[in-house]
Short mmCIF file of C-alpha atoms and ligand atoms in Angstrom, two decimals:
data_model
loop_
_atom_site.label_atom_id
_atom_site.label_comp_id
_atom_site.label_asym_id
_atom_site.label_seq_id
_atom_site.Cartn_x
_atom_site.Cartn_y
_atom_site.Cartn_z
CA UNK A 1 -97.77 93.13 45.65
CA UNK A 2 -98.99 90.35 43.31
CA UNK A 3 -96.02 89.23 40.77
CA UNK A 4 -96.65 90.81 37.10
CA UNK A 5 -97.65 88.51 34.72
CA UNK A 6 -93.78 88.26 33.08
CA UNK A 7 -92.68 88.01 36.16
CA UNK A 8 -90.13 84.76 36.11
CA UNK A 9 -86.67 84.15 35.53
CA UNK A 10 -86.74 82.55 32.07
CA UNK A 11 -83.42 80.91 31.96
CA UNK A 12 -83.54 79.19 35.36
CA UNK A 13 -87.20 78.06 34.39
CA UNK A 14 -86.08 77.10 30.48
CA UNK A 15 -83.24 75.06 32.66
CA UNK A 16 -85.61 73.02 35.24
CA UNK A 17 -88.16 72.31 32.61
CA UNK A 18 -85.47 70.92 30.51
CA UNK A 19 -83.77 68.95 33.04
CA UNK A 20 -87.35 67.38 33.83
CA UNK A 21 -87.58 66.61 29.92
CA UNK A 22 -84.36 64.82 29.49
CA UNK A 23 -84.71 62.66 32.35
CA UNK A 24 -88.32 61.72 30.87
CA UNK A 25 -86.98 61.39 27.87
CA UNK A 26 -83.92 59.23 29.23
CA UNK A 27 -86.91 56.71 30.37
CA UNK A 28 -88.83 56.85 28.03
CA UNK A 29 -85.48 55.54 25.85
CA UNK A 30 -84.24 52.90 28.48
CA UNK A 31 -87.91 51.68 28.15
CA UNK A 32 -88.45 51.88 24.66
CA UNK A 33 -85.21 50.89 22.97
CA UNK A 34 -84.69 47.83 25.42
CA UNK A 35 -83.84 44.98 23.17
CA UNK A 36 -83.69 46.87 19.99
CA UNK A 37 -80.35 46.60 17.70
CA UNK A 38 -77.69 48.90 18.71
CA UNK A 39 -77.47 50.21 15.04
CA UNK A 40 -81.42 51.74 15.74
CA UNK A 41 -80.70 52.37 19.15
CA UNK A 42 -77.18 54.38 19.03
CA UNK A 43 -78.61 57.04 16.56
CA UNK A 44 -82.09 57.31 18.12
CA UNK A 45 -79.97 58.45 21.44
CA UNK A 46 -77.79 60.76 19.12
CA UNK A 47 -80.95 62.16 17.25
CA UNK A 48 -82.33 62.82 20.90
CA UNK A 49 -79.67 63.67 22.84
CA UNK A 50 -77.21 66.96 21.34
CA UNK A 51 -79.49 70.33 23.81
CA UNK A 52 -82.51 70.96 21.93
CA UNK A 53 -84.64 73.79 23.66
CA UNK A 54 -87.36 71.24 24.37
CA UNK A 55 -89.66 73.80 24.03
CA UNK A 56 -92.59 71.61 22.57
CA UNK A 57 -92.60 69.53 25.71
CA UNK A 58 -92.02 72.16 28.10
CA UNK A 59 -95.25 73.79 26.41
CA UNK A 60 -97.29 70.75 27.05
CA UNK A 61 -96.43 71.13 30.71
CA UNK A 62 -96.71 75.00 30.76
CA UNK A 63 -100.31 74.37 29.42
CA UNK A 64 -101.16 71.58 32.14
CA UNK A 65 -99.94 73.64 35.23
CA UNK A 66 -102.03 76.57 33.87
CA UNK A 67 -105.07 74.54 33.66
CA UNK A 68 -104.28 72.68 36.91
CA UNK A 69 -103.31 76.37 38.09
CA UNK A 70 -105.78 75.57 41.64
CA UNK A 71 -103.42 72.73 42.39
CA UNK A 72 -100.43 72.07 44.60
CA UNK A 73 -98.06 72.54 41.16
CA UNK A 74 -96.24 69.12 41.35
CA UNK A 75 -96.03 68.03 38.07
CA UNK A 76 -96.25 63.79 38.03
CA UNK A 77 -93.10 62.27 36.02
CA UNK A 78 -95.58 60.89 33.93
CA UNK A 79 -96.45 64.47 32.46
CA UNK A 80 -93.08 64.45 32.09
CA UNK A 81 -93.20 61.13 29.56
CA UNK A 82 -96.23 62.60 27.76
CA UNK A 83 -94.62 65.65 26.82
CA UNK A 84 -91.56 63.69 25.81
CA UNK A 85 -93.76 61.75 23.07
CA UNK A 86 -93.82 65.20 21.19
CA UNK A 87 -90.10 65.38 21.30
CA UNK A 88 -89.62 62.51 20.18
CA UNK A 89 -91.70 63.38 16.99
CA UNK A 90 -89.92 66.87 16.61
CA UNK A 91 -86.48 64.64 16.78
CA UNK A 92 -87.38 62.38 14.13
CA UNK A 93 -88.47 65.50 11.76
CA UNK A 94 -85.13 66.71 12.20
CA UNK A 95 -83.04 64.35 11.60
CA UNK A 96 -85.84 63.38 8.15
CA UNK A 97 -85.39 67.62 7.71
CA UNK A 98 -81.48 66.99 7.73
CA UNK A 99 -81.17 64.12 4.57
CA UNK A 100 -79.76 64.66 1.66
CA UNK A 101 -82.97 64.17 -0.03
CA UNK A 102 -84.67 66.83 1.50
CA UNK A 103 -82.66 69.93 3.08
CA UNK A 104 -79.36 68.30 3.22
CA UNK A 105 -77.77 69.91 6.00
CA UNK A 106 -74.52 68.44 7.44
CA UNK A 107 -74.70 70.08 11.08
CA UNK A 108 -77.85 70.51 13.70
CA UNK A 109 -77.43 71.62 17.22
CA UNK A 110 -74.33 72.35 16.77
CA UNK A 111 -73.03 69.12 16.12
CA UNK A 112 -73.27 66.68 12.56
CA UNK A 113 -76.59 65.79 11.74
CA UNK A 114 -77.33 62.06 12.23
CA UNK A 115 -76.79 61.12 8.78
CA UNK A 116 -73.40 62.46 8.53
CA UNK A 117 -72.69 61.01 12.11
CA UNK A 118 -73.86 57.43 11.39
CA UNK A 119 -75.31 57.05 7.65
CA UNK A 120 -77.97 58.01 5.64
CA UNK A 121 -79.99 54.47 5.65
CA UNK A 122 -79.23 54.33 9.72
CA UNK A 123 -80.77 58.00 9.98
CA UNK A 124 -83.88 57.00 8.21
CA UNK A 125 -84.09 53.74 10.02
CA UNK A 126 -83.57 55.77 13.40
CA UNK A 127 -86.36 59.07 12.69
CA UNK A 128 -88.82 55.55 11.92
CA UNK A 129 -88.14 54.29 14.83
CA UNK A 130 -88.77 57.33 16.48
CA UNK A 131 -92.55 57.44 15.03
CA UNK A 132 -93.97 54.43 16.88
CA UNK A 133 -92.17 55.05 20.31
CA UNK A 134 -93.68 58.88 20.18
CA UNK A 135 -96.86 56.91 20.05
CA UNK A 136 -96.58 54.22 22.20
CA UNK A 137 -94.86 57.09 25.09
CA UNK A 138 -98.19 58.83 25.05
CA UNK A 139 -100.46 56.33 25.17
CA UNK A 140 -98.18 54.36 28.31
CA UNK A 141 -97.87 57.78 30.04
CA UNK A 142 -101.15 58.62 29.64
CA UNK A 143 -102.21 55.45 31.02
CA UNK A 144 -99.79 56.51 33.92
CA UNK A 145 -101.59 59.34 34.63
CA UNK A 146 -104.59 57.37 35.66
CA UNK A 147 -106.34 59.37 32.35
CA UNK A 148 -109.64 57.79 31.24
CA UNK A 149 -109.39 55.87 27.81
CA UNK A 150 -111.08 58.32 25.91
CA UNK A 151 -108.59 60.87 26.93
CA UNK A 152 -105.98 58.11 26.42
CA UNK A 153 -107.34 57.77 22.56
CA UNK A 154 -107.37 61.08 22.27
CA UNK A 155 -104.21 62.45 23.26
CA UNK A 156 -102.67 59.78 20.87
CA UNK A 157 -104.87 61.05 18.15
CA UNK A 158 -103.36 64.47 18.67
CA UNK A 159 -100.51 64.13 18.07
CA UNK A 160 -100.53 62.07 14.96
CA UNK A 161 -102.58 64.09 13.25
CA UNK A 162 -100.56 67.06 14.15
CA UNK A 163 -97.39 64.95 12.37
CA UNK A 164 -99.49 63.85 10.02
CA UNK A 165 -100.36 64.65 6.03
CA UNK A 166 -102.35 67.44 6.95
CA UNK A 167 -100.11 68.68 9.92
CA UNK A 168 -96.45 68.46 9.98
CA UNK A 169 -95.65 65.75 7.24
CA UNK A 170 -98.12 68.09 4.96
CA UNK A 171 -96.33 71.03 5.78
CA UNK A 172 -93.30 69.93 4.74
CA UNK A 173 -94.00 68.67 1.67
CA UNK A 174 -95.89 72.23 0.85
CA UNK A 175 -92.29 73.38 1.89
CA UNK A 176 -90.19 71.59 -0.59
CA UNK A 177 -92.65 72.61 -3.34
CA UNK A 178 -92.69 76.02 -2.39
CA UNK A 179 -88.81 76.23 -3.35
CA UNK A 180 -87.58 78.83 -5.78
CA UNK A 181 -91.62 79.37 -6.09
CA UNK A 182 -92.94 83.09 -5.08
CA UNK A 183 -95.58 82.63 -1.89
CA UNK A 184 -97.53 85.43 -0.52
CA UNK A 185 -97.72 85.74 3.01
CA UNK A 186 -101.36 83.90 3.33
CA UNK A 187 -99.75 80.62 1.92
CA UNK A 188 -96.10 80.99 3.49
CA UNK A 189 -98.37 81.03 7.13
CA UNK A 190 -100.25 78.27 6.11
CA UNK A 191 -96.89 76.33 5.41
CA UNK A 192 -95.70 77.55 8.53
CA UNK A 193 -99.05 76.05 10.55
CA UNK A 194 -98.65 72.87 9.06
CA UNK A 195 -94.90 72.36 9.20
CA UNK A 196 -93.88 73.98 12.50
CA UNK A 197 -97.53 74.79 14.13
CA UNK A 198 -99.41 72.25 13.92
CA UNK A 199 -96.89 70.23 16.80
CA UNK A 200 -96.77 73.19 18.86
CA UNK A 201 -100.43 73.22 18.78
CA UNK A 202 -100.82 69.75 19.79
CA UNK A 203 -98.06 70.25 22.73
CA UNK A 204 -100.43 72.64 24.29
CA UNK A 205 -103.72 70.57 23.28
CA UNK A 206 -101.90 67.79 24.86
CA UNK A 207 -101.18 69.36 28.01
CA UNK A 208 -104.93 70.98 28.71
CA UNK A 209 -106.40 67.59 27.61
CA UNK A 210 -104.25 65.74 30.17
CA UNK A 211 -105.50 68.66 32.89
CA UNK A 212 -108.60 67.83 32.10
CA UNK A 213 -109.18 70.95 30.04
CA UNK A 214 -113.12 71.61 29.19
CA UNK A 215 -113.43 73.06 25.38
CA UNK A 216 -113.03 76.68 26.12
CA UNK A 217 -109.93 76.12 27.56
CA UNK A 218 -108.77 74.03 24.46
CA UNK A 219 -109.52 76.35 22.22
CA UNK A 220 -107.65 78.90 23.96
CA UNK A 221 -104.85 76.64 24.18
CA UNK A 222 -105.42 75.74 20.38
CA UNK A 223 -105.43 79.98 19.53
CA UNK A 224 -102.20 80.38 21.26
CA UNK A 225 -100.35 77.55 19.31
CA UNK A 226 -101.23 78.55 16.21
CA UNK A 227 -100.03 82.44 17.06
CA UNK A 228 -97.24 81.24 19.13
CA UNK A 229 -96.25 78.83 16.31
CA UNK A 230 -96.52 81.43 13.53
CA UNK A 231 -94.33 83.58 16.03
CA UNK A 232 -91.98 80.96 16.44
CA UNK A 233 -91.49 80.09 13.01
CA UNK A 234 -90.86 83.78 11.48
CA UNK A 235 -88.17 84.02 14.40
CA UNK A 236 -86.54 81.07 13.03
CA UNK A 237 -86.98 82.86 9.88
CA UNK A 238 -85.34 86.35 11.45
CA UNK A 239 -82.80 84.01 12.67
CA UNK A 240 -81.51 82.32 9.72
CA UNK A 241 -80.87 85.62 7.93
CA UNK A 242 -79.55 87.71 11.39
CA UNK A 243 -77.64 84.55 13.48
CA UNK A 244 -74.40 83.25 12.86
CA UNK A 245 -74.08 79.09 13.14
CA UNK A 246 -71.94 79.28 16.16
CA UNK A 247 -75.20 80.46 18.00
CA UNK A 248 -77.71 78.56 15.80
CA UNK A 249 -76.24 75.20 16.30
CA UNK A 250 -76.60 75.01 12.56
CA UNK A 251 -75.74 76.68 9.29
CA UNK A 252 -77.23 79.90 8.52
CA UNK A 253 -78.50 81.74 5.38
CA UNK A 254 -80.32 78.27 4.53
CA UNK A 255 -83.45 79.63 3.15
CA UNK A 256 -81.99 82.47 0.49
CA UNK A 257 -79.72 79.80 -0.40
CA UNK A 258 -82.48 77.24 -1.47
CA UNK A 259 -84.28 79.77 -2.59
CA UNK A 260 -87.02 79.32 0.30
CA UNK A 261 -90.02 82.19 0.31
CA UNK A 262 -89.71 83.35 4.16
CA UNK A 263 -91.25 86.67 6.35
CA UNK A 264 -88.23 88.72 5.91
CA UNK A 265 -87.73 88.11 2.24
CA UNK A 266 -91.50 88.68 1.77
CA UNK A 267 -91.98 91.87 4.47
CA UNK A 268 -89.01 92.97 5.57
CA UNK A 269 -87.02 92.43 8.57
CA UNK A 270 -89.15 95.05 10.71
CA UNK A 271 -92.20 94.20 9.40
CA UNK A 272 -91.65 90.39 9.53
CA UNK A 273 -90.91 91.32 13.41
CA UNK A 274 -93.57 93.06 13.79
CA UNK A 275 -96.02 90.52 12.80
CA UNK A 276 -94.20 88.00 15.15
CA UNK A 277 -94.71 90.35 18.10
CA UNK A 278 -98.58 90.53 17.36
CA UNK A 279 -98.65 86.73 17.28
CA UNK A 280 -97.44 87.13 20.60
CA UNK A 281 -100.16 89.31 21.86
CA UNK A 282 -102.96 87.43 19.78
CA UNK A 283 -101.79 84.32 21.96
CA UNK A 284 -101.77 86.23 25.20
CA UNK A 285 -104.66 87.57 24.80
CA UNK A 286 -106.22 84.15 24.33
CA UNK A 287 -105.65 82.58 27.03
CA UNK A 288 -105.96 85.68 28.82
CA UNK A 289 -109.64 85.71 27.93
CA UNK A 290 -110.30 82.23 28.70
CA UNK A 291 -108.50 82.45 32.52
CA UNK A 292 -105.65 80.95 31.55
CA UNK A 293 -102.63 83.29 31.86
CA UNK A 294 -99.30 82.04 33.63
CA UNK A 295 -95.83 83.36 34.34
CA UNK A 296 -94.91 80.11 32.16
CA UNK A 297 -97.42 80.30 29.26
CA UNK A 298 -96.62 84.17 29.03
CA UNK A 299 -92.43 83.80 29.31
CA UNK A 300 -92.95 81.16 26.47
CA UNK A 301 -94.68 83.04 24.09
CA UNK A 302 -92.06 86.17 23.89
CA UNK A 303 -88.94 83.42 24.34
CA UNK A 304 -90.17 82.25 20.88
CA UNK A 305 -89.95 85.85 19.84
CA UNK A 306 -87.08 86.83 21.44
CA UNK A 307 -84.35 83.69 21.14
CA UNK A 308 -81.39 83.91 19.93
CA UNK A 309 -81.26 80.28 18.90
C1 LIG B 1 -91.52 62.48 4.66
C2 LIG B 1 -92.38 64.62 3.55
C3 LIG B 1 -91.81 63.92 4.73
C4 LIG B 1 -91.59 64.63 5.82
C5 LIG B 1 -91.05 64.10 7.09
C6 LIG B 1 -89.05 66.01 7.84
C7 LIG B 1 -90.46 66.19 8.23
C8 LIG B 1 -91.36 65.06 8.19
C9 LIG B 1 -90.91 67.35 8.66
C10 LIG B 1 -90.04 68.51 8.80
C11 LIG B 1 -90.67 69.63 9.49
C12 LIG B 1 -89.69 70.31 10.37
C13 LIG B 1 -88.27 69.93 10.37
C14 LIG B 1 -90.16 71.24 11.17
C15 LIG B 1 -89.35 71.90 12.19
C16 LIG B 1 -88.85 73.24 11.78
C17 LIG B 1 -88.07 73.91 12.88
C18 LIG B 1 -88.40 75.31 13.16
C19 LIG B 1 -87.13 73.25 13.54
C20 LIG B 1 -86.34 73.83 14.67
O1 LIG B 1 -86.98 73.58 15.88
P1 LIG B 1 -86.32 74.04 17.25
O2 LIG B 1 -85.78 75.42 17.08
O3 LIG B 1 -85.10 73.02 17.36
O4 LIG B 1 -87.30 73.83 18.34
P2 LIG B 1 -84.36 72.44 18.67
O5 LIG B 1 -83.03 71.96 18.16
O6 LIG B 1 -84.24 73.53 19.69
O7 LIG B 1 -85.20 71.31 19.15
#
């Protein structure tokens, strides 16, 4: 009897995946930081380092294996590297996320943030840092995977635009303006896409561009990033008003105590759910239409849904 679709133990998957991404990422740092000052390269390894879920890279991988689904499902270590370039980009928001000038939170995965580990001008030199390498990781890895130059060109251009003004970097700034402001639940999720979606988006973009997706395929890939990042973000949501910060890795009750609009303050706990879970489906049944289901791309979608962290 064929395997269902959900079929896959999650953990020991989550577990491989990330082993895979650390030791790209490990690399990709050995590479990249060669030479540079220890006071950039000590808290770009502690911004990095600390057991982050990975779970933007492991999507870009999880997207490329589906595509590539008629293949022998070796994944080359240079995947590996590309999918580390978005990590590196999520890293550097965090520790930016962390300052005192924006959120101002003291601990993240469990540990102190970078700028109360090192200080506040190191942290800001160290998420810079962080900018350029993303870049030049995804152009050298892409370049490793023997990708054509347009493909090259455009992988890069995915995922700076997806940090940029009118992805992440945009998002966030809507963010901070939004404080102690009422949103309705049209503008929170178009916060949300920017701040949080728009990099999950380009992790799966990434990873059916590098397969060699044709555009169908990306813009099922591109349909289940924005639901699974709209999922993903009002279970961070759920999270910071049902999770404690021994679990989180970092303090909870953030957003009621800046004042932050979120799903549960605006719907509800169950109904804030329940629009999660139906971002979950919407992204299923994307890919789903376009041939692209997987054990992988389906266990990711209700991890972001069901996490306790
Ligand atoms: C200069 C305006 C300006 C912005 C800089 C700071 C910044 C760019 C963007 C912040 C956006 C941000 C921090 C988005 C991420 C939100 C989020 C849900 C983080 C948690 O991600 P997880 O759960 O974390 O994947 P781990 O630790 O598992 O990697």
């Amino acid at each position: 009897m064929m395997p269902a679709v959900h079929d896959i133990d999650l953990d020991a998957y989550l577990d491989r995946e990330r082993r895979h991404v650390d030791a790209a990422l490990g690399r990709v740092l050995d590479d990249g930081l060669n030479g540079a000052p220890a006071a950039v390269a000590e808290p770009v390894r502690y911004a990095v380092g600390g057991g982050g879920k990975r779970l933007r890279p492991i999507l870009c991988v999880a997207a490329y294996t589906a595509v590539r689904a008629d293949d022998d499902g070796v994944v080359p270590a240079a995947m590996y590297e590309l999918a580390a370039s978005l990590e590196l980009i999520h890293g550097y928001s965090l520790v930016h996320d962390n300052l005192p000038c924006m959120d101002d939170d003291d601990v993240r995965r469990g540990r102190p943030s970078t700028h109360r580990a090192f200080d506040t001008p190191l942290a800001v030199v160290a998420g810079s840092a962080m900018i350029p390498l993303a870049c030049r990781t995804a152009a050298r890895a892409a370049r490793a995977l023997s990708l054509a130059e347009p493909t090259v060109s455009a992988l890069v251009r995915e995922l700076c635009v997806a940090a940029g003004a009118g992805g992440m970097v945009g998002g966030q700034v809507a963010d901070l303006e939004a404080e102690g402001r009422q949103l309705d639940a049209d503008e929170l999720a178009s916060v949300h896409r920017r701040k949080t979606g728009a990099l999950l988006t380009a992790a799966l973009r990434m990873g059916g561009l590098a397969a060699g997706a044709g555009p169908a395929q990306l813009a099922a890939l591109d349909a289940y990033g924005r639901s699974v990042g709209l999922a993903f973000q009002i279970a961070d949501d759920l999270l910071d008003v049902t999770g404690t910060e021994e679990v989180l890795g970092k303090k909870a009750g953030r957003d009621s105590d800046l004042a932050k609009a979120t799903f549960p303050t605006l719907l509800g706990v169950e109904d804030a759910r329940r629009r999660a879970e139906k971002e979950v489906d919407a992204a299923l049944a994307a890919i789903e239409a376009a041939g692209l289901s997987s054990r992988e791309l389906d266990a990711l979608a209700r991890f972001t849904v069901e996490r306790d962290r």
